[in-house]
């Protein structure tokens, strides 16, 4: 049986590669699991919890000697030497930034998989550890900023005076940026965001932020799901916006990263010097050079004008229990892909784009970098104003012409008069009301945007009360068939009424909670 070893991390790292919950699931895949003594202590996962989950608690040498070793951070040279011949190491290796690590791994007869090299395609989302950790980091960045800021985020009116809400600028609306926007917005701050991709504007708005568009003639399309370098024109206009915002906002959180390259500089020393005393900057890219002049990886810096710059690189590790659970789940999903038969045997299939992408070294042979993966569709072609382009463009499907609509309308009126001419009283009267209600309802509902159909119908369903009244009058009929139909009408109309108002109440409650969070 293949053994999986969960090893302890070095230094101040508080995360662990597997939790008691994921250990149970690893056992379900047919593996034997061993955990280094104390590996999960920093994340509040005790050895007893791992033992109860079915893992064996062992020493460091035995854990590193397992067939498969799970790790959070890249290993040191000494730790690489502790791996058994033919072993498989899985962790966040950052192979694109650590070529020396790739060479050291390839020097041993082992296999190494980089969990942070998962391609950004739909079926690999459950393994995307970068997104998981970025989500936590973005949230934690706001918490760290709030701790340093020392004032309310939300605006308040108190007996002692009015408190203005904090103003927050988030540079970059990726996973980390959106998490920061959502957290700051939920605390009541006025949140603004920048990003070179205009399509994120709706996402920013949906979680309470305001998107600051950089007006340049440039399309930002990505072929791998990650950000790319911007043009000089974009950078020049963005620099102006950052300078303007730096003088106005209280907190800036920067998240801009480009895979395989140093982080772009967004805020200059002059921008920082122009900020108000007591302002806070959280540079989430400090580990890769930083987005802010003056930030230092892992350090808290106080500038001469009283601005705090946080360059913490361990933001996910500051929420170790949550981060370990998400990291362990990402790891588990990768192992499920590698163990499809649930027989405890790890198999790597290079025909699978995900498995090929994460494999850095295979049996001592260097396999990095992998072939490029196309993960985004080609941008939509712009409409050309030239007549020739219009003639070759696909025509939008047209509806009925005016004459056709008039013909249908005339045919409907003729059918209505025909029914009224032959039907016995009082059927013509009822039939006429039915037809008119259908026409009116169609035009009323048809002119309303789809997004508003649910609240609209939940309110207008009160009209079903008319059906209830009419059906109640028919319940006393001597005809059994009429009684049954009337009872069914009362039941269905009542469900429609109560269900509609229940939906409305739930929607109003959601908005009430959102408003309450902003007060």
Short mmCIF file of C-alpha atoms in Angstrom, two decimals:
data_model
loop_
_atom_site.label_atom_id
_atom_site.label_comp_id
_atom_site.label_asym_id
_atom_site.label_seq_id
_atom_site.Cartn_x
_atom_site.Cartn_y
_atom_site.Cartn_z
CA UNK A 1 0.00 0.00 0.00
CA UNK A 2 1.30 3.45 -0.95
CA UNK A 3 2.06 5.65 2.04
CA UNK A 4 1.44 9.40 2.24
CA UNK A 5 3.49 11.47 4.65
CA UNK A 6 2.33 14.81 6.06
CA UNK A 7 5.46 16.66 7.16
CA UNK A 8 5.92 19.72 9.37
CA UNK A 9 6.80 23.09 7.85
CA UNK A 10 9.90 25.10 8.67
CA UNK A 11 10.17 28.54 10.25
CA UNK A 12 7.06 30.58 11.02
CA UNK A 13 4.79 28.72 8.60
CA UNK A 14 1.64 27.77 10.50
CA UNK A 15 -0.21 25.89 7.75
CA UNK A 16 -0.18 22.14 7.19
CA UNK A 17 -0.72 20.20 3.96
CA UNK A 18 -3.55 18.01 5.28
CA UNK A 19 -6.13 18.24 8.05
CA UNK A 20 -7.90 15.48 9.97
CA UNK A 21 -10.87 15.92 7.64
CA UNK A 22 -8.82 15.44 4.47
CA UNK A 23 -6.84 12.60 6.04
CA UNK A 24 -10.05 10.56 6.28
CA UNK A 25 -10.65 11.12 2.59
CA UNK A 26 -7.07 10.21 1.69
CA UNK A 27 -7.59 6.93 3.49
CA UNK A 28 -10.72 6.46 1.42
CA UNK A 29 -8.56 6.63 -1.72
CA UNK A 30 -6.68 3.56 -0.49
CA UNK A 31 -3.57 5.29 0.88
CA UNK A 32 -1.85 4.75 4.20
CA UNK A 33 -1.33 8.11 5.91
CA UNK A 34 1.37 9.06 8.40
CA UNK A 35 1.72 12.48 10.05
CA UNK A 36 4.89 13.93 11.50
CA UNK A 37 4.47 14.57 15.20
CA UNK A 38 3.30 18.16 15.80
CA UNK A 39 2.85 18.95 12.09
CA UNK A 40 -0.57 20.50 12.62
CA UNK A 41 -0.10 22.13 16.02
CA UNK A 42 0.31 25.67 14.65
CA UNK A 43 -2.99 25.33 12.80
CA UNK A 44 -4.76 23.98 15.93
CA UNK A 45 -4.86 20.41 14.58
CA UNK A 46 -3.58 18.16 17.34
CA UNK A 47 -1.94 14.80 16.84
CA UNK A 48 -4.89 13.16 18.61
CA UNK A 49 -7.25 14.47 15.91
CA UNK A 50 -5.09 12.98 13.18
CA UNK A 51 -4.94 9.68 15.04
CA UNK A 52 -8.72 9.62 15.41
CA UNK A 53 -9.00 10.23 11.68
CA UNK A 54 -6.95 7.09 11.04
CA UNK A 55 -3.41 8.43 10.52
CA UNK A 56 -0.30 7.17 12.28
CA UNK A 57 1.79 9.72 14.21
CA UNK A 58 5.46 9.20 13.38
CA UNK A 59 8.83 10.91 13.53
CA UNK A 60 10.20 13.26 10.89
CA UNK A 61 12.43 10.67 9.19
CA UNK A 62 9.58 8.22 8.72
CA UNK A 63 7.26 10.90 7.38
CA UNK A 64 9.88 12.09 4.87
CA UNK A 65 10.53 8.49 3.88
CA UNK A 66 6.95 7.96 2.66
CA UNK A 67 6.11 7.11 -0.94
CA UNK A 68 4.24 10.41 -1.34
CA UNK A 69 5.17 13.50 0.69
CA UNK A 70 2.72 16.40 0.99
CA UNK A 71 4.13 19.82 1.75
CA UNK A 72 2.99 23.46 1.81
CA UNK A 73 6.23 25.35 1.09
CA UNK A 74 9.11 24.38 -1.22
CA UNK A 75 11.64 22.00 0.37
CA UNK A 76 15.20 22.90 1.23
CA UNK A 77 18.16 21.01 -0.24
CA UNK A 78 18.48 19.00 2.97
CA UNK A 79 14.81 18.04 2.82
CA UNK A 80 15.11 16.99 -0.83
CA UNK A 81 17.90 14.65 0.27
CA UNK A 82 15.57 13.04 2.82
CA UNK A 83 13.13 11.90 0.13
CA UNK A 84 13.17 8.19 -0.67
CA UNK A 85 14.20 6.93 -4.10
CA UNK A 86 11.14 6.95 -6.36
CA UNK A 87 9.16 9.14 -3.97
CA UNK A 88 6.69 11.80 -5.10
CA UNK A 89 6.73 15.29 -3.58
CA UNK A 90 3.62 17.48 -3.88
CA UNK A 91 3.53 21.08 -2.70
CA UNK A 92 3.59 24.75 -3.70
CA UNK A 93 6.94 24.76 -5.48
CA UNK A 94 6.70 27.96 -7.57
CA UNK A 95 8.86 26.39 -10.31
CA UNK A 96 8.66 29.45 -12.55
CA UNK A 97 10.33 31.58 -9.88
CA UNK A 98 12.74 28.97 -8.53
CA UNK A 99 14.77 27.43 -11.39
CA UNK A 100 17.44 26.35 -8.90
CA UNK A 101 14.83 24.31 -7.01
CA UNK A 102 13.76 22.58 -10.23
CA UNK A 103 17.39 21.63 -10.91
CA UNK A 104 17.84 20.32 -7.36
CA UNK A 105 14.70 18.19 -7.65
CA UNK A 106 15.76 16.83 -11.04
CA UNK A 107 19.08 15.76 -9.54
CA UNK A 108 17.25 13.09 -7.50
CA UNK A 109 15.36 10.01 -8.83
CA UNK A 110 12.04 11.39 -7.65
CA UNK A 111 8.84 12.94 -8.99
CA UNK A 112 7.77 16.47 -8.02
CA UNK A 113 4.34 18.03 -8.56
CA UNK A 114 3.70 21.75 -8.14
CA UNK A 115 0.20 22.29 -6.79
CA UNK A 116 0.49 26.00 -7.58
CA UNK A 117 1.03 25.26 -11.29
CA UNK A 118 -2.51 24.01 -11.90
CA UNK A 119 -3.83 25.56 -15.15
CA UNK A 120 -6.78 27.89 -14.85
CA UNK A 121 -9.36 25.78 -16.62
CA UNK A 122 -12.84 24.92 -15.38
CA UNK A 123 -12.23 21.34 -14.29
CA UNK A 124 -9.08 22.30 -12.37
CA UNK A 125 -10.73 24.96 -10.22
CA UNK A 126 -11.10 22.59 -7.27
CA UNK A 127 -7.28 22.21 -7.22
CA UNK A 128 -6.41 25.89 -7.70
CA UNK A 129 -4.44 26.57 -4.54
CA UNK A 130 -3.40 30.03 -5.74
CA UNK A 131 -7.02 31.15 -5.79
CA UNK A 132 -7.72 29.57 -2.41
CA UNK A 133 -4.80 31.27 -0.74
CA UNK A 134 -5.38 34.56 -2.57
CA UNK A 135 -8.95 34.62 -1.29
CA UNK A 136 -7.74 34.27 2.28
CA UNK A 137 -4.91 36.77 1.75
CA UNK A 138 -7.26 39.42 0.38
CA UNK A 139 -9.56 39.10 3.37
CA UNK A 140 -6.68 39.12 5.84
CA UNK A 141 -5.14 42.19 4.17
CA UNK A 142 -8.24 44.17 5.09
CA UNK A 143 -8.10 42.88 8.67
CA UNK A 144 -4.44 43.91 8.97
CA UNK A 145 -5.21 47.31 7.49
CA UNK A 146 -8.13 47.83 9.89
CA UNK A 147 -5.89 46.96 12.82
CA UNK A 148 -3.31 49.56 11.78
CA UNK A 149 -5.84 52.20 10.72
CA UNK A 150 -7.19 52.65 14.22
CA UNK A 151 -10.50 54.17 13.12
CA UNK A 152 -13.94 53.05 11.96
CA UNK A 153 -14.35 51.70 8.46
CA UNK A 154 -18.05 52.48 8.43
CA UNK A 155 -19.56 55.94 8.68
CA UNK A 156 -21.51 56.68 11.83
CA UNK A 157 -23.60 59.45 13.32
CA UNK A 158 -23.15 59.55 17.10
CA UNK A 159 -23.98 61.92 19.93
CA UNK A 160 -20.33 62.99 19.86
CA UNK A 161 -20.41 63.86 16.18
CA UNK A 162 -20.36 62.40 12.71
CA UNK A 163 -17.73 59.84 11.66
CA UNK A 164 -16.91 59.70 7.96
CA UNK A 165 -16.44 56.25 6.37
CA UNK A 166 -12.95 55.12 5.45
CA UNK A 167 -11.95 55.24 1.80
CA UNK A 168 -10.20 52.16 0.44
CA UNK A 169 -8.47 51.68 -2.92
CA UNK A 170 -7.80 48.13 -4.11
CA UNK A 171 -5.33 47.82 -6.98
CA UNK A 172 -6.18 44.69 -8.93
CA UNK A 173 -9.52 42.88 -9.02
CA UNK A 174 -8.35 39.30 -9.20
CA UNK A 175 -9.22 36.73 -6.55
CA UNK A 176 -7.28 38.54 -3.79
CA UNK A 177 -8.54 41.94 -4.89
CA UNK A 178 -12.18 40.88 -4.98
CA UNK A 179 -11.85 39.30 -1.54
CA UNK A 180 -10.39 42.56 -0.22
CA UNK A 181 -13.13 44.61 -1.88
CA UNK A 182 -15.83 42.41 -0.38
CA UNK A 183 -14.31 42.49 3.10
CA UNK A 184 -13.77 46.26 3.12
CA UNK A 185 -17.23 46.90 1.69
CA UNK A 186 -18.88 44.68 4.29
CA UNK A 187 -17.12 46.71 7.01
CA UNK A 188 -18.79 49.83 5.63
CA UNK A 189 -15.91 51.49 3.79
CA UNK A 190 -16.14 53.36 0.50
CA UNK A 191 -14.23 51.01 -1.81
CA UNK A 192 -12.70 51.79 -5.19
CA UNK A 193 -10.83 49.38 -7.44
CA UNK A 194 -8.62 49.42 -10.50
CA UNK A 195 -7.84 46.64 -12.95
CA UNK A 196 -6.67 46.58 -16.58
CA UNK A 197 -9.52 44.21 -17.48
CA UNK A 198 -12.76 46.19 -17.96
CA UNK A 199 -14.87 43.03 -17.71
CA UNK A 200 -14.30 42.90 -13.93
CA UNK A 201 -16.27 46.13 -13.47
CA UNK A 202 -19.51 44.22 -12.87
CA UNK A 203 -17.84 41.95 -10.33
CA UNK A 204 -16.46 44.94 -8.44
CA UNK A 205 -19.84 46.63 -8.43
CA UNK A 206 -21.68 43.49 -7.32
CA UNK A 207 -19.72 43.33 -4.05
CA UNK A 208 -20.01 47.00 -3.19
CA UNK A 209 -17.04 48.60 -4.93
CA UNK A 210 -16.64 51.31 -7.56
CA UNK A 211 -14.56 50.46 -10.61
CA UNK A 212 -12.09 53.15 -11.72
CA UNK A 213 -11.57 52.66 -15.42
CA UNK A 214 -8.25 53.55 -17.00
CA UNK A 215 -9.22 55.13 -20.31
CA UNK A 216 -6.74 53.90 -22.93
CA UNK A 217 -7.15 52.17 -26.29
CA UNK A 218 -5.91 48.78 -25.20
CA UNK A 219 -7.58 45.41 -24.73
CA UNK A 220 -6.35 43.23 -21.90
CA UNK A 221 -6.89 39.62 -23.01
CA UNK A 222 -5.20 36.71 -21.27
CA UNK A 223 -4.32 33.35 -22.80
CA UNK A 224 -3.62 31.61 -19.50
CA UNK A 225 -6.08 33.11 -17.04
CA UNK A 226 -3.48 35.31 -15.34
CA UNK A 227 -2.70 39.01 -15.62
CA UNK A 228 -0.26 40.19 -18.27
CA UNK A 229 1.99 43.22 -18.54
CA UNK A 230 0.31 46.50 -19.48
CA UNK A 231 1.34 49.03 -22.10
CA UNK A 232 3.18 52.30 -21.49
CA UNK A 233 0.00 54.26 -22.25
CA UNK A 234 -1.96 52.31 -19.68
CA UNK A 235 0.79 52.65 -17.08
CA UNK A 236 0.98 56.42 -17.59
CA UNK A 237 -2.76 56.95 -17.14
CA UNK A 238 -2.90 54.48 -14.24
CA UNK A 239 -0.07 56.34 -12.51
CA UNK A 240 -2.13 59.53 -12.66
CA UNK A 241 -5.11 57.77 -11.10
CA UNK A 242 -2.99 56.26 -8.33
CA UNK A 243 -1.53 59.67 -7.53
CA UNK A 244 -4.99 61.22 -7.37
CA UNK A 245 -6.40 58.43 -5.23
CA UNK A 246 -3.40 58.31 -2.88
CA UNK A 247 -4.12 61.89 -1.81
CA UNK A 248 -7.79 61.06 -1.15
CA UNK A 249 -8.07 57.54 0.30
CA UNK A 250 -7.14 56.23 3.74
CA UNK A 251 -6.14 52.67 2.85
CA UNK A 252 -4.55 51.18 -0.27
CA UNK A 253 -4.30 47.44 -0.89
CA UNK A 254 -2.19 46.38 -3.88
CA UNK A 255 -2.48 42.89 -5.38
CA UNK A 256 -0.87 43.23 -8.83
CA UNK A 257 1.27 40.26 -9.84
CA UNK A 258 2.50 38.97 -13.20
CA UNK A 259 3.48 35.25 -13.24
CA UNK A 260 7.19 34.75 -13.69
CA UNK A 261 8.04 38.46 -13.49
CA UNK A 262 8.70 41.01 -10.74
CA UNK A 263 5.63 42.79 -9.43
CA UNK A 264 4.85 46.05 -11.30
CA UNK A 265 5.38 49.31 -9.42
CA UNK A 266 2.07 51.08 -8.90
CA UNK A 267 2.75 53.60 -6.13
CA UNK A 268 5.84 55.80 -6.20
CA UNK A 269 7.56 57.33 -3.20
CA UNK A 270 5.91 60.64 -4.15
CA UNK A 271 2.48 58.99 -4.03
CA UNK A 272 3.18 57.62 -0.57
CA UNK A 273 4.48 60.98 0.60
CA UNK A 274 1.24 62.58 -0.55
CA UNK A 275 -0.95 60.35 1.59
CA UNK A 276 -2.51 61.57 4.84
CA UNK A 277 -0.79 60.71 8.14
CA UNK A 278 -2.30 57.57 9.62
CA UNK A 279 -3.01 56.05 6.21
CA UNK A 280 -2.20 52.38 5.62
CA UNK A 281 -0.84 50.52 2.60
CA UNK A 282 -0.89 46.72 2.36
CA UNK A 283 1.46 45.56 -0.41
CA UNK A 284 0.41 41.99 -1.12
CA UNK A 285 3.05 41.71 -3.84
CA UNK A 286 5.97 42.53 -1.51
CA UNK A 287 7.32 38.99 -1.82
CA UNK A 288 7.93 39.52 -5.56
CA UNK A 289 9.44 42.98 -5.45
CA UNK A 290 6.37 44.90 -4.33
CA UNK A 291 3.87 47.26 -5.95
CA UNK A 292 4.88 50.11 -3.64
CA UNK A 293 8.13 52.01 -3.34
CA UNK A 294 9.42 51.54 0.18
CA UNK A 295 7.69 48.25 1.00
CA UNK A 296 9.85 45.46 2.42
CA UNK A 297 8.87 41.82 2.24
CA UNK A 298 7.70 40.61 5.63
CA UNK A 299 8.13 43.98 7.32
CA UNK A 300 6.02 46.82 8.74
CA UNK A 301 7.41 50.19 7.66
CA UNK A 302 6.47 53.62 9.03
CA UNK A 303 7.26 56.47 6.63
CA UNK A 304 8.34 59.96 7.63
CA UNK A 305 4.84 61.32 6.96
CA UNK A 306 3.16 58.73 9.18
CA UNK A 307 2.01 56.19 6.57
CA UNK A 308 2.20 52.51 7.52
CA UNK A 309 3.33 50.14 4.75
CA UNK A 310 2.71 46.44 5.42
CA UNK A 311 4.71 44.01 3.29
CA UNK A 312 3.54 40.83 4.98
CA UNK A 313 4.07 37.73 2.84
CA UNK A 314 2.36 35.29 5.18
CA UNK A 315 -1.21 36.59 5.05
CA UNK A 316 -2.82 33.16 4.41
CA UNK A 317 -0.78 31.68 7.26
CA UNK A 318 -2.31 34.27 9.61
CA UNK A 319 -5.55 32.30 9.28
CA UNK A 320 -3.89 28.89 9.60
CA UNK A 321 -6.88 26.66 10.33
CA UNK A 322 -8.94 27.97 7.40
CA UNK A 323 -5.95 28.13 5.07
CA UNK A 324 -4.89 24.57 5.92
CA UNK A 325 -8.40 23.26 5.30
CA UNK A 326 -8.61 24.89 1.87
CA UNK A 327 -5.04 23.90 0.97
CA UNK A 328 -5.71 20.34 2.11
CA UNK A 329 -8.88 20.21 0.02
CA UNK A 330 -7.00 21.40 -3.07
CA UNK A 331 -4.36 18.74 -2.40
CA UNK A 332 -7.04 16.08 -1.94
CA UNK A 333 -8.71 16.94 -5.24
CA UNK A 334 -5.40 16.60 -7.07
CA UNK A 335 -4.80 13.21 -5.47
CA UNK A 336 -8.31 12.13 -6.49
CA UNK A 337 -7.35 12.93 -10.08
CA UNK A 338 -4.15 10.92 -9.71
CA UNK A 339 -5.93 8.00 -8.02
CA UNK A 340 -9.02 7.46 -10.14
CA UNK A 341 -9.34 3.78 -9.18
CA UNK A 342 -9.17 4.55 -5.43
CA UNK A 343 -6.66 1.74 -5.04
CA UNK A 344 -3.94 3.71 -3.28
CA UNK A 345 -1.73 3.82 -6.39
CA UNK A 346 -0.68 7.22 -7.73
CA UNK A 347 -0.60 7.34 -11.54
CA UNK A 348 0.48 10.34 -13.66
CA UNK A 349 -1.06 10.60 -17.12
CA UNK A 350 0.71 13.11 -19.37
CA UNK A 351 -2.25 13.04 -21.76
CA UNK A 352 -4.19 14.90 -19.07
CA UNK A 353 -3.42 18.62 -19.36
CA UNK A 354 -3.79 19.18 -15.61
CA UNK A 355 -1.41 16.38 -14.63
CA UNK A 356 1.08 17.43 -17.29
CA UNK A 357 1.00 21.05 -16.14
CA UNK A 358 1.73 20.33 -12.48
CA UNK A 359 4.55 17.83 -13.12
CA UNK A 360 7.90 19.56 -12.61
CA UNK A 361 10.11 16.47 -12.42
CA UNK A 362 9.20 12.88 -13.33
CA UNK A 363 11.44 10.04 -12.17
CA UNK A 364 14.44 12.38 -12.07
CA UNK A 365 13.73 13.89 -15.48
CA UNK A 366 12.99 17.61 -15.71
CA UNK A 367 9.60 18.24 -17.32
CA UNK A 368 9.23 21.95 -16.61
CA UNK A 369 7.98 24.12 -18.23
CA UNK A 370 4.92 22.31 -19.58
CA UNK A 371 3.34 23.03 -22.97
CA UNK A 372 1.19 26.19 -22.91
CA UNK A 373 -2.48 25.77 -22.13
CA UNK A 374 -5.06 27.91 -23.92
CA UNK A 375 -7.68 28.66 -21.30
CA UNK A 376 -9.56 31.72 -22.58
CA UNK A 377 -11.60 32.20 -25.70
CA UNK A 378 -10.47 34.56 -28.42
CA UNK A 379 -11.77 38.09 -28.01
CA UNK A 380 -14.91 38.96 -29.90
CA UNK A 381 -14.26 40.73 -33.16
CA UNK A 382 -15.09 44.41 -33.24
CA UNK A 383 -17.85 45.59 -35.54
CA UNK A 384 -16.42 47.28 -38.60
CA UNK A 385 -18.21 50.37 -39.81
CA UNK A 386 -17.40 49.62 -43.45
CA UNK A 387 -20.41 48.54 -45.59
CA UNK A 388 -18.48 45.55 -46.90
CA UNK A 389 -17.95 44.25 -43.37
CA UNK A 390 -21.63 44.65 -42.63
CA UNK A 391 -22.57 42.64 -45.69
CA UNK A 392 -20.42 39.70 -44.63
CA UNK A 393 -21.43 39.77 -40.96
CA UNK A 394 -24.06 37.26 -39.85
CA UNK A 395 -27.48 38.80 -39.78
CA UNK A 396 -29.39 38.89 -36.54
CA UNK A 397 -32.55 36.85 -36.70
CA UNK A 398 -35.48 39.15 -37.39
CA UNK A 399 -38.95 38.84 -35.88
CA UNK A 400 -42.28 39.29 -37.62
CA UNK A 401 -42.74 42.29 -39.85
CA UNK A 402 -45.32 44.97 -39.05
CA UNK A 403 -47.68 43.48 -41.64
CA UNK A 404 -47.30 40.02 -40.11
CA UNK A 405 -48.09 41.30 -36.63
CA UNK A 406 -51.15 43.16 -37.94
CA UNK A 407 -52.35 39.98 -39.66
CA UNK A 408 -52.02 37.94 -36.48
CA UNK A 409 -53.82 40.64 -34.49
CA UNK A 410 -56.72 40.65 -37.00
CA UNK A 411 -56.90 36.85 -36.93
CA UNK A 412 -57.06 36.90 -33.12
CA UNK A 413 -59.92 39.41 -33.13
CA UNK A 414 -61.81 37.35 -35.72
CA UNK A 415 -61.37 34.20 -33.63
CA UNK A 416 -62.61 36.02 -30.53
CA UNK A 417 -65.78 37.25 -32.30
CA UNK A 418 -66.37 33.79 -33.78
CA UNK A 419 -66.26 32.16 -30.34
CA UNK A 420 -68.52 34.83 -28.88
CA UNK A 421 -71.00 34.34 -31.73
CA UNK A 422 -71.53 30.63 -31.15
CA UNK A 423 -70.85 30.18 -27.42
CA UNK A 424 -73.76 30.23 -24.96
CA UNK A 425 -74.02 32.92 -22.28
CA UNK A 426 -72.21 33.75 -20.03
CA UNK A 427 -69.16 32.14 -21.70
CA UNK A 428 -68.51 35.00 -24.19
CA UNK A 429 -68.14 37.49 -21.33
CA UNK A 430 -65.69 35.29 -19.42
CA UNK A 431 -63.76 34.39 -22.57
CA UNK A 432 -63.36 38.07 -23.49
CA UNK A 433 -61.96 38.89 -20.02
CA UNK A 434 -59.56 35.95 -20.30
CA UNK A 435 -58.22 37.08 -23.68
CA UNK A 436 -57.80 40.68 -22.56
CA UNK A 437 -55.94 39.59 -19.41
CA UNK A 438 -53.56 37.48 -21.50
CA UNK A 439 -52.79 40.38 -23.83
CA UNK A 440 -52.33 42.89 -21.01
CA UNK A 441 -50.20 40.47 -18.98
CA UNK A 442 -47.98 39.69 -21.96
CA UNK A 443 -47.23 43.35 -22.64
CA UNK A 444 -46.76 44.21 -18.96
CA UNK A 445 -44.35 41.35 -18.22
CA UNK A 446 -42.68 41.48 -21.63
CA UNK A 447 -41.50 45.05 -21.05
CA UNK A 448 -39.77 44.20 -17.77
CA UNK A 449 -36.10 43.13 -17.60
CA UNK A 450 -35.56 39.43 -16.88
CA UNK A 451 -33.69 40.21 -13.65
CA UNK A 452 -36.85 41.81 -12.26
CA UNK A 453 -39.29 39.04 -13.14
CA UNK A 454 -39.11 37.33 -9.75
CA UNK A 455 -39.83 40.40 -7.58
CA UNK A 456 -42.38 41.67 -10.08
CA UNK A 457 -44.32 38.42 -10.25
CA UNK A 458 -44.10 37.90 -6.49
CA UNK A 459 -45.98 41.17 -6.03
CA UNK A 460 -48.40 41.01 -8.96
CA UNK A 461 -49.34 37.45 -8.01
CA UNK A 462 -51.68 39.10 -5.56
CA UNK A 463 -53.97 39.32 -8.58
CA UNK A 464 -54.43 35.59 -8.02
CA UNK A 465 -56.63 36.66 -5.15
CA UNK A 466 -59.30 37.43 -7.73
CA UNK A 467 -59.15 33.80 -8.82
CA UNK A 468 -59.55 32.70 -5.23
CA UNK A 469 -62.66 34.85 -4.79
CA UNK A 470 -64.19 33.59 -8.03
CA UNK A 471 -63.41 29.99 -7.19
CA UNK A 472 -64.94 30.32 -3.73
CA UNK A 473 -68.17 31.48 -5.34
CA UNK A 474 -68.18 28.36 -7.51
CA UNK A 475 -67.46 25.94 -4.66
CA UNK A 476 -71.15 26.09 -3.64
CA UNK A 477 -72.23 25.00 -7.14
CA UNK A 478 -74.46 21.91 -7.35
CA UNK A 479 -72.28 20.49 -10.11
CA UNK A 480 -69.59 18.17 -8.58
CA UNK A 481 -67.20 18.87 -11.45
CA UNK A 482 -67.46 22.60 -10.81
CA UNK A 483 -66.82 22.05 -7.11
CA UNK A 484 -63.66 20.02 -7.81
CA UNK A 485 -62.34 22.56 -10.32
CA UNK A 486 -63.08 25.42 -7.94
CA UNK A 487 -61.26 23.67 -5.09
CA UNK A 488 -58.23 23.06 -7.31
CA UNK A 489 -58.29 26.72 -8.39
CA UNK A 490 -58.36 27.89 -4.76
CA UNK A 491 -55.42 25.62 -3.89
CA UNK A 492 -53.22 26.61 -6.83
CA UNK A 493 -53.97 30.31 -6.56
CA UNK A 494 -53.25 30.25 -2.83
CA UNK A 495 -49.90 28.59 -3.41
CA UNK A 496 -49.13 31.24 -6.01
CA UNK A 497 -50.00 34.08 -3.63
CA UNK A 498 -48.22 32.81 -0.53
CA UNK A 499 -45.20 31.61 -2.52
CA UNK A 500 -44.87 34.96 -4.27
CA UNK A 501 -44.94 36.94 -1.07
CA UNK A 502 -42.54 34.48 0.61
CA UNK A 503 -40.02 35.08 -2.19
CA UNK A 504 -40.45 38.84 -1.86
CA UNK A 505 -39.95 38.67 1.89
CA UNK A 506 -36.75 36.69 1.54
CA UNK A 507 -35.37 39.09 -1.03
CA UNK A 508 -36.20 42.11 1.12
CA UNK A 509 -34.55 40.41 4.09
CA UNK A 510 -31.36 39.92 2.06
CA UNK A 511 -31.24 43.62 1.17
CA UNK A 512 -32.00 44.56 4.76
CA UNK A 513 -29.03 42.54 6.00
CA UNK A 514 -26.83 44.16 3.36
CA UNK A 515 -27.94 47.66 4.40
CA UNK A 516 -27.43 46.81 8.04
CA UNK A 517 -23.89 45.70 7.36
CA UNK A 518 -23.12 49.08 5.80
CA UNK A 519 -24.48 51.23 8.60
#
